[in-house]
Amino acid sequence: MVEALNRNQVAWRVANDIDEGAFVNLGVGMPLNVLNYVPEGREIIFHSENGVLGMKPLEEGAEPNLDLINAGKQPISMLPGGAFFHHSDSFAMVRGGHIDVCVLGAYEVGQNGDLANWRLPNTKSAPAVGGAMDLAYGARQVYIMCDHNGRDGAPKIVKQCTLPLTGAKCVTKVFTDIAVIERADDGMVVREMAEGLEFEELQERTGAELRLANDWKTLTAPDIAPPEKRAR
Amino acid sequence: MIDKRVADLAAAVAGIEDGATVLVGGFGDAGVPNDLVQALVEQGAKELTLVGNGAISEVVGHGRLIAEGRVRKFIASFPKGRGSKLFEPGDASESVELEIVPQGTLAERIRAAGAGIPGFYTATAFGTPLAEGKPTMEFDGNQFVLERAIQADVALIKAKTADRWGNLAYTGTARNFNPIMAMAAKRTIAQVSEIIDPDPLDPEYIVTPGIFVERVVAVADDLREEGRQ
């Protein structure tokens, strides 16, 4: 039995990978959840593309301020030491290499670090890229948070991306429900695997060629309830 | 005496012509000059090239202009909100030409226009569909894409506080695109919650200096996505 993490546990795992003092941008959707799992006492400064450093989740019961939101348009509040700035400065921070880590979702991650996360085929909806491309090219580390396999079982980490790219060779680390995989110069290296998972099975569930690190660890997280299903 | 205050929203948007390129500030519902947009709808200008991060709905802001059929082309990074049918097949807005730009590139193309820079190179989007057809250049072994400045006729922006000189201060994340849009248009019109008078804004706290602003109009109970606040 493979002990896969739920999405909140993956957010916890990502949060625990981020160093004290880091400047971090969280993509819209699952990655925003990382905010909720910063280890006690570790000071991390979160950047939001719409012009804020030092955001934190709105306290429960607090009155939301319509003019204080994150990139996902959710109300936020501020940590001491935070700042507001305009969009051009915000993306100067991104493009100029000042953001240590960004955490993004993915439709596909290629073996060479290519990322596709902005455009699905056969969708009625207008194309929308937001800040994903700027982050993919500008952030020093690009962390990906995704399910290892889609609902149909298809791997998200593939030999080569087939969807329109967000960024070429930009991904540095992938956090899934069953593994933590790092992109090294010589390919994809498995750093952590879920309890009960054999490397052969992980490779079968992955499109890209993997290598198991000599010092690999078991991927574990504390007991955290999975996210509630959102009504559609 | 310099006085950039105008009496009402109609006076604020007077003279905006058909075919104009119009920058509209805001991100989400924060910092969107919804009242100026509504006044522009009533003023009647059409065939506009609209520039902004994206429309959140058809009810207010960018989406309102689009739903009213006033927009020929929309330059945006995230053109519509989740609940909206804008640009979908069968919707009246289907024929609007869309130019999708990475958000940081959009911001810098606007800033560049205001700073007198006709274009710039960025790594963003290299090797992706959004760089197709654009000239590229290698610097120090890395590849970059040439992006052009977006010159505009008009900027409609929103700030928190103004004085009669057109100096502006903002609040929270309602700042977003507004200060750079103020710089990039021939004519910048600002909607603010309050105009202080006779004392000016404290020079230490001004974000947009009045040099970039032509008209300011005070709207106390501003229009938001969820209605008047």
Short mmCIF file of N, CA and C in Angstrom, two decimals, chain A residues 28 49-52 65-73 76 84-89 91-92 95 118 124-135 137-138 164-168 230, chain B residues 27-31 53 56 77-80 82 87-89 98 100-105 107-108 111 122-130 171-177 179-180 224 229:
data_model
loop_
_atom_site.label_atom_id
_atom_site.label_comp_id
_atom_site.label_asym_id
_atom_site.label_seq_id
_atom_site.Cartn_x
_atom_site.Cartn_y
_atom_site.Cartn_z
N VAL A 28 -1.19 30.85 -8.29
CA VAL A 28 -2.61 30.75 -7.96
C VAL A 28 -3.02 29.27 -7.90
N GLU A 49 2.35 38.88 -7.01
CA GLU A 49 2.65 39.64 -8.22
C GLU A 49 1.93 40.99 -8.30
N ASN A 50 0.77 41.08 -7.60
CA ASN A 50 0.01 42.32 -7.66
C ASN A 50 0.54 43.38 -6.69
N GLY A 51 1.80 43.23 -6.26
CA GLY A 51 2.46 44.34 -5.58
C GLY A 51 2.53 44.28 -4.08
N VAL A 52 2.86 43.10 -3.55
CA VAL A 52 3.00 43.00 -2.09
C VAL A 52 4.09 42.00 -1.71
N ASN A 65 -10.27 43.40 3.56
CA ASN A 65 -10.10 44.71 2.94
C ASN A 65 -10.11 44.48 1.43
N LEU A 66 -11.06 45.11 0.73
CA LEU A 66 -11.21 44.88 -0.72
C LEU A 66 -9.96 45.30 -1.50
N ASP A 67 -9.15 46.16 -0.90
CA ASP A 67 -7.94 46.63 -1.58
C ASP A 67 -6.69 45.93 -1.08
N LEU A 68 -6.86 44.77 -0.46
CA LEU A 68 -5.70 44.01 0.01
C LEU A 68 -5.93 42.53 -0.33
N ILE A 69 -5.47 42.15 -1.52
CA ILE A 69 -5.73 40.81 -2.04
C ILE A 69 -4.45 40.20 -2.59
N ASN A 70 -4.46 38.88 -2.78
CA ASN A 70 -3.32 38.21 -3.40
C ASN A 70 -3.60 37.98 -4.89
N ALA A 71 -2.68 37.29 -5.55
CA ALA A 71 -2.80 37.07 -7.00
C ALA A 71 -4.03 36.23 -7.34
N GLY A 72 -4.50 35.45 -6.36
CA GLY A 72 -5.72 34.67 -6.57
C GLY A 72 -6.97 35.44 -6.21
N LYS A 73 -6.81 36.74 -5.96
CA LYS A 73 -7.91 37.66 -5.64
C LYS A 73 -8.55 37.35 -4.29
N ILE A 76 -6.13 39.11 2.01
CA ILE A 76 -4.93 38.74 2.78
C ILE A 76 -4.74 39.75 3.89
N PHE A 84 4.23 47.50 -0.06
CA PHE A 84 3.45 47.57 -1.31
C PHE A 84 4.27 48.26 -2.38
N PHE A 85 4.04 47.89 -3.63
CA PHE A 85 4.77 48.50 -4.75
C PHE A 85 3.95 48.27 -6.01
N HIS A 86 4.33 48.97 -7.09
CA HIS A 86 3.54 48.84 -8.32
C HIS A 86 3.99 47.64 -9.15
N HIS A 87 3.22 47.34 -10.18
CA HIS A 87 3.42 46.13 -10.97
C HIS A 87 4.78 46.02 -11.63
N SER A 88 5.31 47.14 -12.06
CA SER A 88 6.60 47.08 -12.74
C SER A 88 7.71 46.71 -11.76
N ASP A 89 7.65 47.28 -10.57
CA ASP A 89 8.62 46.89 -9.52
C ASP A 89 8.40 45.43 -9.13
N PHE A 91 7.41 42.93 -10.90
CA PHE A 91 8.00 42.01 -11.87
C PHE A 91 9.48 42.27 -12.10
N ALA A 92 9.97 43.43 -11.69
CA ALA A 92 11.43 43.62 -11.65
C ALA A 92 12.02 42.67 -10.61
N ARG A 95 11.78 39.22 -12.58
CA ARG A 95 12.67 39.13 -13.75
C ARG A 95 14.12 39.34 -13.36
N TRP A 118 -0.15 26.59 -18.71
CA TRP A 118 -1.06 27.73 -18.93
C TRP A 118 -2.13 27.49 -19.99
N LYS A 124 -12.67 25.99 -24.41
CA LYS A 124 -13.47 27.09 -24.95
C LYS A 124 -12.94 28.42 -24.43
N SER A 125 -12.29 28.35 -23.28
CA SER A 125 -11.92 29.55 -22.57
C SER A 125 -10.78 30.30 -23.27
N ALA A 126 -10.79 31.63 -23.16
CA ALA A 126 -9.73 32.45 -23.77
C ALA A 126 -8.39 32.10 -23.13
N PRO A 127 -7.30 32.16 -23.92
CA PRO A 127 -5.99 31.90 -23.32
C PRO A 127 -5.69 32.91 -22.21
N ALA A 128 -5.03 32.46 -21.14
CA ALA A 128 -4.71 33.35 -20.02
C ALA A 128 -3.38 32.90 -19.43
N VAL A 129 -2.40 33.78 -19.38
CA VAL A 129 -1.08 33.37 -18.91
C VAL A 129 -0.75 33.96 -17.56
N GLY A 130 -1.30 35.15 -17.24
CA GLY A 130 -0.97 35.78 -15.96
C GLY A 130 0.52 35.98 -15.82
N GLY A 131 1.04 35.73 -14.62
CA GLY A 131 2.47 35.96 -14.36
C GLY A 131 3.32 34.71 -14.45
N ALA A 132 2.74 33.60 -14.91
CA ALA A 132 3.46 32.31 -14.84
C ALA A 132 4.76 32.32 -15.66
N MET A 133 4.72 32.90 -16.85
CA MET A 133 5.94 32.88 -17.69
C MET A 133 7.05 33.73 -17.07
N ASP A 134 6.68 34.88 -16.53
CA ASP A 134 7.68 35.75 -15.91
C ASP A 134 8.36 35.02 -14.75
N LEU A 135 7.54 34.30 -13.97
CA LEU A 135 8.07 33.56 -12.82
C LEU A 135 8.95 32.40 -13.28
N TYR A 137 10.77 32.10 -15.84
CA TYR A 137 12.07 32.54 -16.33
C TYR A 137 12.87 33.33 -15.31
N GLY A 138 12.16 33.95 -14.33
CA GLY A 138 12.85 34.91 -13.46
C GLY A 138 13.23 34.38 -12.10
N PRO A 164 1.54 23.66 -24.98
CA PRO A 164 2.30 24.91 -25.14
C PRO A 164 3.10 25.23 -23.88
N LEU A 165 4.36 25.59 -24.05
CA LEU A 165 5.24 25.80 -22.90
C LEU A 165 4.95 27.11 -22.17
N THR A 166 5.18 27.06 -20.86
CA THR A 166 5.21 28.26 -20.03
C THR A 166 6.65 28.76 -19.94
N GLY A 167 7.57 27.80 -19.84
CA GLY A 167 8.98 28.13 -19.76
C GLY A 167 9.82 26.94 -20.19
N ALA A 168 10.97 27.23 -20.80
CA ALA A 168 11.87 26.17 -21.23
C ALA A 168 12.92 25.93 -20.15
N ARG A 230 -14.16 21.65 -3.43
CA ARG A 230 -14.84 22.91 -3.73
C ARG A 230 -16.09 22.65 -4.56
N PHE B 27 -6.16 45.28 -10.64
CA PHE B 27 -5.86 43.84 -10.61
C PHE B 27 -6.93 43.22 -9.73
N GLY B 28 -7.64 42.21 -10.27
CA GLY B 28 -8.84 41.76 -9.57
C GLY B 28 -9.79 42.93 -9.56
N ASP B 29 -10.43 43.17 -8.42
CA ASP B 29 -11.32 44.33 -8.31
C ASP B 29 -10.62 45.48 -7.56
N ALA B 30 -9.35 45.30 -7.24
CA ALA B 30 -8.62 46.33 -6.49
C ALA B 30 -7.97 47.32 -7.46
N GLY B 31 -8.25 48.60 -7.26
CA GLY B 31 -7.61 49.63 -8.08
C GLY B 31 -8.19 49.77 -9.47
N ASN B 53 -4.79 44.23 -17.08
CA ASN B 53 -4.42 42.86 -16.72
C ASN B 53 -5.48 41.86 -17.14
N ILE B 56 -12.56 40.94 -14.77
CA ILE B 56 -13.01 39.94 -13.80
C ILE B 56 -14.45 39.52 -14.07
N SER B 77 -3.11 40.03 -19.77
CA SER B 77 -2.38 38.80 -19.40
C SER B 77 -3.37 37.70 -19.02
N PHE B 78 -4.45 38.08 -18.39
CA PHE B 78 -5.45 37.11 -17.92
C PHE B 78 -6.81 37.69 -18.29
N PRO B 79 -7.24 37.47 -19.55
CA PRO B 79 -8.30 38.32 -20.11
C PRO B 79 -9.65 38.25 -19.43
N LYS B 80 -9.95 37.15 -18.74
CA LYS B 80 -11.27 37.11 -18.10
C LYS B 80 -11.28 36.29 -16.82
N ARG B 82 -13.00 33.71 -13.90
CA ARG B 82 -13.49 32.34 -14.05
C ARG B 82 -14.97 32.25 -14.39
N PHE B 87 -15.43 36.26 -24.46
CA PHE B 87 -14.56 35.71 -25.51
C PHE B 87 -14.89 34.26 -25.88
N GLU B 88 -15.88 33.67 -25.21
CA GLU B 88 -16.22 32.29 -25.56
C GLU B 88 -17.04 32.27 -26.85
N PRO B 89 -16.96 31.15 -27.58
CA PRO B 89 -17.75 31.06 -28.81
C PRO B 89 -19.22 31.31 -28.50
N LEU B 98 -7.73 39.40 -29.27
CA LEU B 98 -7.02 39.27 -28.00
C LEU B 98 -5.52 39.20 -28.24
N ILE B 100 -2.44 38.23 -25.89
CA ILE B 100 -2.10 37.73 -24.55
C ILE B 100 -0.62 38.00 -24.29
N VAL B 101 -0.34 38.66 -23.19
CA VAL B 101 1.02 39.08 -22.85
C VAL B 101 1.34 38.60 -21.43
N PRO B 102 2.52 38.02 -21.21
CA PRO B 102 2.88 37.67 -19.82
C PRO B 102 2.78 38.92 -18.94
N GLN B 103 2.30 38.73 -17.73
CA GLN B 103 1.95 39.88 -16.90
C GLN B 103 3.11 40.85 -16.65
N GLY B 104 4.29 40.30 -16.40
CA GLY B 104 5.43 41.18 -16.15
C GLY B 104 5.87 41.90 -17.41
N THR B 105 5.74 41.23 -18.54
CA THR B 105 6.05 41.86 -19.82
C THR B 105 5.04 42.96 -20.12
N ALA B 107 3.43 44.75 -17.88
CA ALA B 107 3.77 45.87 -17.01
C ALA B 107 4.97 46.64 -17.55
N GLU B 108 5.98 45.92 -18.00
CA GLU B 108 7.20 46.59 -18.46
C GLU B 108 6.98 47.30 -19.80
N ARG B 111 5.44 50.48 -18.68
CA ARG B 111 6.44 51.34 -18.03
C ARG B 111 7.40 51.92 -19.06
N THR B 122 13.65 40.70 -23.00
CA THR B 122 13.38 39.93 -21.79
C THR B 122 13.48 38.43 -22.10
N ALA B 123 13.90 37.67 -21.10
CA ALA B 123 13.95 36.21 -21.27
C ALA B 123 12.55 35.60 -21.25
N THR B 124 11.62 36.32 -20.60
CA THR B 124 10.27 35.79 -20.44
C THR B 124 9.67 35.40 -21.78
N ALA B 125 9.12 34.22 -21.84
CA ALA B 125 8.38 33.68 -22.99
C ALA B 125 9.26 33.14 -24.11
N PHE B 126 10.60 33.26 -23.98
CA PHE B 126 11.45 32.69 -25.04
C PHE B 126 11.16 31.19 -25.16
N GLY B 127 10.95 30.73 -26.39
CA GLY B 127 10.69 29.31 -26.62
C GLY B 127 9.24 28.92 -26.41
N THR B 128 8.38 29.88 -26.13
CA THR B 128 6.95 29.59 -25.94
C THR B 128 6.15 30.23 -27.08
N PRO B 129 4.86 29.84 -27.19
CA PRO B 129 4.03 30.41 -28.27
C PRO B 129 3.91 31.94 -28.19
N LEU B 130 4.07 32.51 -27.00
CA LEU B 130 3.90 33.97 -26.87
C LEU B 130 5.10 34.76 -27.39
N THR B 171 -3.58 52.81 -1.89
CA THR B 171 -3.77 51.97 -0.70
C THR B 171 -3.59 50.50 -1.07
N GLY B 172 -2.83 49.78 -0.24
CA GLY B 172 -2.68 48.33 -0.37
C GLY B 172 -2.31 47.87 -1.77
N THR B 173 -2.95 46.79 -2.19
CA THR B 173 -2.65 46.24 -3.52
C THR B 173 -3.53 46.87 -4.59
N ALA B 174 -4.21 47.98 -4.27
CA ALA B 174 -4.94 48.73 -5.29
C ALA B 174 -3.98 49.60 -6.11
N ARG B 175 -2.71 49.56 -5.79
CA ARG B 175 -1.72 50.33 -6.54
C ARG B 175 -1.47 49.67 -7.90
N ASN B 176 -1.08 48.43 -7.88
CA ASN B 176 -0.81 47.55 -9.04
C ASN B 176 -0.38 48.28 -10.32
N PHE B 177 -1.18 48.27 -11.38
CA PHE B 177 -0.77 48.85 -12.66
C PHE B 177 -0.93 50.38 -12.71
N PRO B 179 0.20 53.27 -11.17
CA PRO B 179 1.28 54.26 -11.32
C PRO B 179 2.00 54.19 -12.68
N ILE B 180 2.19 52.99 -13.23
CA ILE B 180 2.90 52.91 -14.51
C ILE B 180 1.99 53.30 -15.66
N ARG B 224 -17.90 48.87 -6.95
CA ARG B 224 -17.06 47.67 -6.86
C ARG B 224 -17.79 46.52 -7.52
N GLN B 229 -19.81 50.69 -2.49
CA GLN B 229 -19.27 50.50 -1.14
C GLN B 229 -19.41 51.79 -0.34
#
